[in-house]
Coordinates of C-alpha atoms and ligand atoms in Angstrom, one line a residue:
M1 CA 47.3 94.0 95.5
I2 CA 47.8 90.7 97.1
T3 CA 44.6 88.8 96.5
T4 CA 45.2 85.5 98.4
S5 CA 43.3 86.8 101.4
L6 CA 42.7 89.4 104.0
S7 CA 45.6 90.7 106.0
P8 CA 45.5 88.6 109.2
N9 CA 46.6 91.5 111.4
Q10 CA 43.6 93.6 110.4
Q11 CA 41.1 90.9 111.4
L12 CA 39.6 90.4 114.9
Q13 CA 39.4 86.6 114.4
P14 CA 41.4 83.9 112.7
L15 CA 40.7 83.6 108.9
S16 CA 39.0 80.2 109.2
T17 CA 36.5 81.3 111.9
A18 CA 32.9 80.2 111.4
V19 CA 29.8 79.2 113.3
N20 CA 28.4 75.6 112.9
A21 CA 24.9 74.3 112.9
K22 CA 25.0 73.9 116.7
G23 CA 25.7 77.6 117.0
H24 CA 29.2 77.0 118.1
L25 CA 32.4 78.8 117.1
T26 CA 34.7 76.9 114.9
V27 CA 38.3 77.6 114.0
G28 CA 40.2 75.6 111.4
G29 CA 37.0 73.5 110.9
C30 CA 37.1 72.4 114.6
D31 CA 34.3 73.1 117.1
V32 CA 35.9 75.2 119.8
V33 CA 33.5 73.8 122.4
D34 CA 34.5 70.2 121.5
L35 CA 38.2 71.2 121.6
A36 CA 37.7 72.7 125.1
A37 CA 36.0 69.5 126.2
Q38 CA 38.7 67.2 124.7
Y39 CA 41.8 69.1 125.7
G40 CA 40.7 71.0 128.7
T41 CA 40.9 74.8 129.3
P42 CA 42.5 77.2 129.2
L43 CA 43.5 76.1 125.7
Y44 CA 45.5 78.0 123.1
I45 CA 44.0 77.1 119.6
I46 CA 46.2 78.0 116.7
D47 CA 44.7 78.4 113.2
E48 CA 47.3 77.1 110.7
K49 CA 45.7 78.9 107.8
T50 CA 46.0 82.3 109.5
L51 CA 49.6 81.7 110.5
R52 CA 50.7 80.6 107.1
T53 CA 48.8 83.4 105.4
A54 CA 50.5 86.1 107.5
G55 CA 54.0 84.6 106.8
E56 CA 53.3 84.3 103.1
Q57 CA 52.0 87.8 102.9
Y58 CA 55.3 89.2 104.2
V59 CA 57.3 87.1 101.8
E60 CA 55.0 88.0 98.8
A61 CA 54.9 91.7 99.6
L62 CA 58.7 91.8 99.9
T63 CA 59.0 90.1 96.5
R64 CA 56.4 92.3 94.9
Y65 CA 57.5 95.7 96.2
Y66 CA 61.3 95.3 96.7
P67 CA 63.4 94.8 93.6
G68 CA 66.5 93.8 95.6
S69 CA 66.9 90.6 97.6
S70 CA 64.9 90.4 100.8
Q71 CA 64.1 88.2 103.8
A72 CA 61.4 88.2 106.4
I73 CA 62.3 86.9 109.8
F74 CA 60.0 85.8 112.6
A75 CA 60.7 87.5 115.9
S76 CA 60.2 84.3 117.8
K77 CA 59.9 86.0 121.2
A78 CA 56.3 86.5 120.2
W79 CA 55.8 82.7 120.5
S80 CA 58.8 80.5 120.5
M81 CA 57.6 76.9 119.9
L82 CA 58.7 74.1 117.6
A83 CA 55.5 73.9 115.6
I84 CA 55.3 77.7 115.1
C85 CA 59.0 78.0 114.1
A86 CA 58.5 75.1 111.6
I87 CA 55.4 76.6 110.0
V88 CA 56.8 80.1 109.6
H89 CA 60.1 78.7 108.2
Q90 CA 58.1 76.6 105.7
S91 CA 56.4 79.8 104.7
G92 CA 59.8 81.2 103.7
L93 CA 60.8 83.1 106.8
G94 CA 64.0 83.1 108.9
I95 CA 63.9 83.3 112.7
D96 CA 65.1 85.9 115.2
V97 CA 66.0 84.6 118.6
V98 CA 67.1 86.4 121.8
S99 CA 68.3 83.5 124.0
A100 CA 69.9 80.1 123.9
G101 CA 66.4 78.7 124.5
E102 CA 64.9 80.4 121.5
L103 CA 67.9 79.5 119.4
L104 CA 67.6 75.8 120.4
T105 CA 63.9 75.9 119.6
A106 CA 64.5 77.3 116.1
L107 CA 67.3 74.8 115.4
K108 CA 65.2 71.9 116.7
A109 CA 62.3 73.0 114.5
G110 CA 64.6 72.5 111.5
V111 CA 65.7 76.1 110.8
P112 CA 69.3 76.2 109.6
G113 CA 71.6 78.6 111.5
S114 CA 72.1 80.6 108.3
S115 CA 68.4 81.7 108.6
I116 CA 68.7 82.7 112.2
Y117 CA 69.5 86.1 113.7
F118 CA 70.6 86.4 117.4
H119 CA 69.5 89.5 119.3
G120 CA 69.6 90.6 122.9
N121 CA 71.0 93.4 125.1
N122 CA 72.9 91.0 127.4
K123 CA 74.0 87.9 125.6
S124 CA 76.1 85.5 127.7
R125 CA 79.4 84.2 126.6
E126 CA 77.8 80.7 126.2
E127 CA 75.0 82.2 124.1
V128 CA 77.4 84.0 121.8
D129 CA 79.5 80.8 121.5
F130 CA 76.4 78.7 120.7
A131 CA 75.3 81.2 118.1
I132 CA 78.7 81.3 116.3
R133 CA 79.0 77.5 116.3
S134 CA 75.5 77.3 114.8
G135 CA 76.4 79.7 112.0
V136 CA 73.9 82.2 113.2
T137 CA 74.2 86.0 112.5
V138 CA 74.7 87.8 115.8
V139 CA 73.3 91.3 116.1
A140 CA 75.7 93.3 118.2
D141 CA 73.8 95.4 120.6
N142 CA 76.6 97.0 122.6
W143 CA 80.4 97.0 123.1
T144 CA 80.3 94.0 125.3
D145 CA 78.8 92.0 122.5
I146 CA 81.6 93.1 120.2
D147 CA 84.2 92.1 122.8
L148 CA 82.6 88.7 123.2
L149 CA 82.4 88.2 119.5
S150 CA 86.1 89.1 119.0
E151 CA 87.1 86.7 121.8
L152 CA 85.0 83.8 120.5
A153 CA 85.2 84.0 116.7
I154 CA 88.6 82.5 116.6
D155 CA 88.3 79.2 114.7
Q156 CA 85.2 80.2 112.9
P157 CA 84.4 83.8 111.7
A158 CA 81.2 85.3 113.0
R159 CA 78.5 86.9 110.8
V160 CA 77.6 90.2 112.6
M161 CA 75.0 92.9 112.3
V162 CA 74.9 96.1 114.3
R163 CA 71.9 97.4 116.1
V164 CA 71.4 101.1 116.3
T165 CA 68.9 103.2 118.2
P166 CA 67.6 105.5 115.5
G167 CA 66.1 108.1 117.8
I168 CA 62.6 107.7 116.3
E169 CA 59.6 108.2 118.5
C170 CA 56.4 106.3 117.9
H171 CA 53.1 106.0 119.6
T172 CA 52.9 102.9 121.6
H173 CA 53.1 101.7 125.2
D174 CA 56.2 103.0 126.9
Y175 CA 57.4 99.5 127.8
I176 CA 57.3 98.3 124.2
R177 CA 59.0 101.4 122.7
T178 CA 62.6 100.8 121.8
G179 CA 63.8 103.1 119.1
H180 CA 64.1 106.3 121.2
L181 CA 67.6 107.3 122.3
D182 CA 67.1 106.5 126.1
S183 CA 66.7 102.8 125.4
K184 CA 68.7 99.8 126.7
F185 CA 68.9 98.4 123.2
G186 CA 71.4 99.2 120.5
F187 CA 74.1 101.7 119.9
D188 CA 73.6 105.4 120.0
P189 CA 74.2 106.8 116.4
N190 CA 77.0 108.9 117.9
Q191 CA 79.0 105.8 118.6
L192 CA 78.3 104.1 115.3
L193 CA 81.4 105.4 113.5
D194 CA 83.6 104.0 116.2
V195 CA 81.8 100.7 116.2
L196 CA 82.1 100.3 112.5
T197 CA 85.8 101.2 112.5
R198 CA 86.4 98.6 115.2
L199 CA 84.5 96.0 113.2
A200 CA 86.4 96.9 110.0
N201 CA 89.6 96.1 111.9
S202 CA 88.3 92.7 113.2
P203 CA 89.0 90.2 110.4
N204 CA 87.1 87.4 112.1
L205 CA 83.9 89.4 112.3
R206 CA 82.1 89.6 109.0
T207 CA 79.9 92.7 109.4
V208 CA 77.0 92.4 107.1
G209 CA 74.7 95.3 108.0
L210 CA 72.6 97.4 110.3
H211 CA 69.5 96.7 112.3
A212 CA 66.9 98.9 114.1
H213 CA 63.6 98.1 115.9
I214 CA 61.6 101.1 117.0
G215 CA 58.8 99.5 119.0
S216 CA 55.7 97.3 118.8
Q217 CA 52.0 97.5 118.1
I218 CA 52.6 100.5 115.9
F219 CA 49.8 101.7 113.6
E220 CA 51.7 104.5 111.8
L221 CA 53.9 103.9 108.7
Q222 CA 55.9 107.1 108.9
P223 CA 58.2 106.1 111.8
H224 CA 59.4 103.0 109.9
V225 CA 59.9 105.1 106.7
D226 CA 62.0 107.6 108.7
T227 CA 64.0 104.7 110.2
V228 CA 64.9 103.5 106.7
D229 CA 66.3 107.0 105.9
V230 CA 68.4 107.0 109.1
L231 CA 69.8 103.6 108.4
V232 CA 70.6 104.1 104.7
E233 CA 73.0 106.9 105.4
W234 CA 75.4 104.5 107.1
F235 CA 75.8 102.1 104.2
P236 CA 78.3 104.3 102.2
K237 CA 80.2 105.1 105.4
A238 CA 80.5 101.5 106.4
Q239 CA 81.6 100.5 102.9
A240 CA 84.1 103.3 102.8
L241 CA 85.7 101.9 106.0
G242 CA 86.4 98.7 104.2
L243 CA 83.3 96.6 105.3
S244 CA 82.9 95.0 101.9
E245 CA 80.1 92.7 103.0
F246 CA 78.0 95.4 104.5
N247 CA 74.7 94.9 102.6
E248 CA 71.8 94.0 104.9
L249 CA 69.3 96.5 106.2
N250 CA 67.0 95.1 108.9
I251 CA 64.1 97.4 109.7
G252 CA 62.9 95.3 112.7
G253 CA 59.2 94.5 113.5
G254 CA 56.5 96.5 115.0
L255 CA 53.4 96.3 112.8
G256 CA 50.3 96.5 115.0
I257 CA 47.3 94.2 115.0
R258 CA 43.6 94.7 115.5
Y259 CA 42.7 93.5 119.1
T260 CA 39.4 95.4 119.2
E261 CA 37.0 97.1 116.7
S262 CA 38.6 100.5 117.2
D263 CA 42.1 99.3 116.3
D264 CA 43.0 100.2 112.7
P265 CA 46.4 98.9 111.7
P266 CA 47.8 99.1 108.1
S267 CA 47.9 95.7 106.3
I268 CA 51.0 93.6 106.1
E269 CA 51.2 94.5 102.4
A270 CA 50.9 98.3 103.0
W271 CA 53.6 98.1 105.7
V272 CA 56.0 96.2 103.6
R273 CA 55.3 98.4 100.6
A274 CA 55.9 101.7 102.5
I275 CA 59.3 100.4 103.8
A276 CA 60.3 98.9 100.4
E277 CA 59.4 102.1 98.5
A278 CA 61.2 104.3 101.1
L279 CA 64.3 102.2 100.7
V280 CA 64.2 102.2 96.9
S281 CA 63.8 106.0 96.8
A282 CA 66.5 106.5 99.4
C283 CA 68.9 104.4 97.3
Q284 CA 68.0 106.3 94.2
R285 CA 68.6 109.6 96.0
T286 CA 72.0 108.5 97.3
G287 CA 73.2 106.3 94.5
L288 CA 73.5 103.3 96.8
P289 CA 72.9 99.9 95.3
L290 CA 69.9 98.2 96.8
P291 CA 70.9 96.4 100.0
K292 CA 69.2 93.2 101.1
L293 CA 66.0 94.2 103.0
L294 CA 65.1 92.3 106.1
C295 CA 62.1 92.8 108.4
E296 CA 61.4 91.1 111.7
P297 CA 57.7 90.8 112.5
G298 CA 56.5 89.0 115.6
R299 CA 53.0 90.1 116.8
S300 CA 51.5 90.5 113.3
L301 CA 52.5 87.0 112.3
V302 CA 51.1 85.0 115.3
A303 CA 48.6 87.2 117.2
T304 CA 45.5 86.7 115.1
A305 CA 46.2 83.0 114.5
C306 CA 45.4 82.1 118.1
V307 CA 42.4 82.1 120.3
T308 CA 42.2 81.1 124.0
A309 CA 39.3 79.0 125.2
Y310 CA 38.4 79.2 128.9
T311 CA 35.6 77.8 131.0
I312 CA 33.4 80.1 133.0
G313 CA 33.2 79.3 136.7
A314 CA 32.1 81.7 139.4
T315 CA 30.1 84.8 138.7
K316 CA 29.5 87.7 141.0
T317 CA 27.3 90.8 140.7
V318 CA 28.1 93.9 142.6
P319 CA 24.6 95.6 142.5
G320 CA 24.7 98.8 140.6
V321 CA 28.4 98.4 139.8
R322 CA 29.2 95.4 137.6
T323 CA 29.0 91.7 137.1
Y324 CA 32.2 89.6 137.2
A325 CA 32.4 86.3 135.4
C326 CA 35.6 84.3 136.2
V327 CA 37.6 82.1 133.9
D328 CA 39.9 79.2 134.8
G329 CA 43.0 81.1 133.7
G330 CA 44.0 84.8 133.6
M331 CA 47.2 86.7 134.0
S332 CA 49.2 83.5 134.0
D333 CA 48.2 82.6 130.4
N334 CA 47.6 86.2 129.3
P335 CA 49.7 88.7 131.2
R336 CA 49.1 91.5 128.7
P337 CA 46.1 93.2 130.2
I338 CA 47.7 93.6 133.6
T339 CA 51.1 94.5 132.2
Y340 CA 50.2 96.9 129.4
G341 CA 46.5 97.6 129.9
A342 CA 45.9 95.6 126.7
K343 CA 42.4 95.2 125.4
Y344 CA 41.0 92.1 123.7
S345 CA 37.7 90.9 122.1
A346 CA 35.8 87.7 123.0
V347 CA 32.7 85.6 122.4
V348 CA 30.9 82.8 124.1
A349 CA 31.8 79.9 121.8
N350 CA 28.7 77.8 122.7
K351 CA 26.3 80.7 122.3
M352 CA 27.3 82.3 119.0
Q353 CA 23.7 82.8 117.9
E354 CA 22.6 84.6 121.1
T355 CA 22.6 88.3 121.3
R356 CA 25.3 90.0 123.3
R357 CA 22.9 91.6 125.7
E358 CA 24.9 91.5 129.0
T359 CA 27.8 93.6 129.9
V360 CA 30.3 91.7 132.1
T361 CA 33.9 91.9 133.3
I362 CA 35.9 88.8 132.7
A363 CA 38.2 88.2 135.6
G364 CA 41.0 85.6 135.9
K365 CA 41.4 83.3 138.9
H366 CA 44.6 84.8 140.3
C367 CA 44.8 86.3 143.7
E368 CA 45.3 89.8 142.3
S369 CA 42.6 92.4 141.8
G370 CA 44.2 93.5 138.5
D371 CA 43.8 90.1 137.1
V372 CA 41.0 91.1 134.7
L373 CA 41.1 90.0 131.1
L374 CA 38.3 92.0 129.6
R375 CA 36.5 95.0 131.2
D376 CA 32.9 95.7 130.5
I377 CA 32.4 93.6 127.4
A378 CA 29.0 92.8 125.9
L379 CA 28.4 89.1 125.7
A380 CA 25.7 86.5 125.5
P381 CA 24.4 85.9 129.0
L382 CA 27.1 83.8 130.8
E383 CA 26.6 80.7 133.0
R384 CA 28.9 78.3 134.7
G385 CA 30.4 75.9 132.1
D386 CA 30.2 78.3 129.2
C387 CA 33.2 78.4 126.9
L388 CA 34.5 82.0 126.7
T389 CA 36.9 82.4 123.8
V390 CA 39.3 85.4 123.6
F391 CA 40.7 86.4 120.2
S392 CA 44.1 87.5 119.0
T393 CA 46.0 85.8 121.8
G394 CA 48.9 84.4 119.8
A395 CA 51.5 87.1 120.4
Y396 CA 53.3 87.3 123.7
N397 CA 50.8 85.3 125.7
C398 CA 52.2 81.8 125.8
S399 CA 55.7 83.2 125.6
M400 CA 55.1 85.3 128.7
A401 CA 52.9 82.8 130.5
S402 CA 53.8 82.0 134.1
N403 CA 52.9 79.6 136.9
Y404 CA 51.7 82.3 139.2
N405 CA 49.6 80.9 142.0
R406 CA 51.0 77.5 140.9
L407 CA 48.6 77.3 138.0
T408 CA 49.6 74.8 135.3
R409 CA 50.3 76.4 131.9
P410 CA 47.8 75.7 129.1
A411 CA 48.1 73.3 126.2
A412 CA 48.1 74.4 122.6
V413 CA 46.5 72.7 119.6
L414 CA 47.1 73.4 116.0
V415 CA 43.9 73.3 113.9
A416 CA 43.5 72.9 110.1
D417 CA 40.9 71.3 107.9
G418 CA 38.9 70.0 110.8
E419 CA 41.8 68.3 112.5
A420 CA 43.4 69.3 115.8
T421 CA 47.0 68.3 116.8
I422 CA 48.6 68.9 120.1
V423 CA 51.7 71.2 119.7
L424 CA 52.2 72.0 123.4
K425 CA 51.3 69.6 126.2
R426 CA 49.4 70.9 129.2
E427 CA 51.5 71.0 132.3
S428 CA 50.4 68.6 135.1
L429 CA 50.5 69.3 138.8
D430 CA 53.5 67.0 139.1
D431 CA 55.3 69.2 136.5
L432 CA 54.9 72.1 138.9
L433 CA 57.0 70.2 141.5
R434 CA 59.6 68.9 139.0
F435 CA 62.3 71.4 140.1
D436 CA 61.5 71.8 143.8
C437 CA 63.9 70.2 146.2
L438 CA 62.9 69.4 149.7
P439 CA 66.1 69.1 151.8
E440 CA 66.2 66.0 154.0
R441 CA 66.3 68.1 157.2
L442 CA 63.0 69.8 156.3
K443 CA 61.1 66.5 155.7
S444 CA 58.6 65.6 158.4
Ligands
LLP501 N1 62.7 92.7 116.6 C1 63.2 93.1 117.8 C2 64.6 93.3 117.9 C3 62.3 93.1 118.8 O1 62.7 93.5 120.0 C4 60.9 92.8 118.6 C5 59.9 92.9 119.7 C6 60.5 92.5 117.4 C7 61.4 92.4 116.3 C8 59.1 92.1 117.0 O2 58.2 93.1 117.2 P1 56.6 93.0 116.8 O3 56.5 92.7 115.4 O4 56.1 91.8 117.6 O5 56.0 94.2 117.3 N2 55.7 91.8 125.2 C9 55.2 93.0 124.5 C10 55.9 93.2 123.2 C11 57.4 93.3 123.3 C12 58.1 93.4 122.0 C13 59.5 93.1 122.1 N3 60.3 93.2 120.9 C14 53.7 92.8 124.3 O6 53.1 91.8 124.7 O7 53.1 93.7 123.7

C-alpha cells in the first residue's frame, strides 16, 4: 500500500482543503475568499500538494508493481501550461503533447525532448519536423504520419511508436471513447502487420513500441487489462520483423476521477497495479521479456488539484420550479457540463459553516440556456457577492476555455504553504482585441 496519502482522484476536494476560523474554505493554506478578492474571479486555484501527490503516486506505483522499467507521462491536453508541466516533470513524469503549441509549452517548461511523446491524428508537416528536431518520440497514428516521418527523418532518425485501436469498449461518454474500432485515432489491428513491416524497412525510423488509449473517465479496470493482452501479442511479431528496439508498451490514460459523491473510481495505485500485473502475467504466459511500461494519465493528475472560484451575481426564482444563481463565468471557463453533461460539486467558500439548506441551479453568464454549471445542488443560502467554489476543475477546463461572448479567460494561481503565485495571467479587455484588424475602409 502506498501510505503517503489518499489517492487524489478519489477525493472530491484538493488534499490540502480546510476551513479556517472565519468559516472560509482554504486550499494550500490560502483563504479562497481572499484569493478571489485579490486576483478576481473566475479564478482557477491549483493546489500544488495534490498535483505533486498524484504524479508521485503514478511513479511510485509503477516502481512498486512493475519489475521492468517504466515511465508515467502526463497527457498535457488536460492542462497544458508551463507551471503544470514543470511540476509534473519534477515529480518524475514525461509529457504527452498533441500539437506544436503543447510541445513548445513542455519544452519551455524545461522538459527534454527525450521525455516527450507527440500524439495526434492529423499532425502537420511542420509539427512532425519540430518533433523530430526536438528529439521527441512521435506516435504514428495513420499512414500519413508514417509518410511524413519517412520524408522528414533524413538527417536525424526519428523515434517512433505506433498507435493501435484495440477494439475495446468501455463505459464512458461517446465523445471521450477512443479505443473502439470506429475511431478516428490509431491503426486498425488488421493493418498493423503492414505498418510494422513498412517500419522495419525504414532505417531512419527507430520504432520503439506500441500505444493504445481506450477512453477517458473510466471507472473499470478490466478494459485496460484487456488492452494489455491485445498489445502484448504484437511484441514478438514486431521483433520477428527485425524491429530490434521494439520494447515500449504505452497503455494510454483514462483513469476516472470523483466529481460527485456517487463517483467511485479505483485509486491510482489500484489502476497501475492492475495494468502492471496484467503485463507481468501476459509476459510470463508468452515468454516475452518485460517491455518498458508507459502510461499516460491526464485527468487523474490535474483534475482534483484545481478549484474554480466565482462570484455570485444575479439570482432568479421561478416560483414552484427552481432558483437560479448566476456566476461571473460559465461555459467559457468550464465547457464540460454543456459539452458532456458533466457533473461537479461545489461549496460557498465564505459560508462553510452554514448548512446546505437551499437547492439552487448555478448558471453561467453566457447567452445560452444550456450554460448551467450545476443543476439542483444543495448549498448554503446564496447572496450577491458570495464566493461559489467548484471542485475538481483542473482537467480539460482551462485547456478547453474560450472567449465566447467575449469574456476574458480566468487567471490561475498556484497555492502551497499559505502562498499563492500567479501561473496564468488574467486576460484583459485589450487582450480580446489583440488579433482583430479593422481595415482602413471600415473605420468611421
Ligand atoms: N492519451 C491519449 C492519447 C489521449 O487521447 C488522452 C485523452 C489521454 C492520454 C489522457 O486521458 P485521461 O487520463 O485524461 O482520461 N475533453 C474531454 C476528455 C478528452 C480526452 C482526450 N484524450 C473531457 O473533458 O472529459
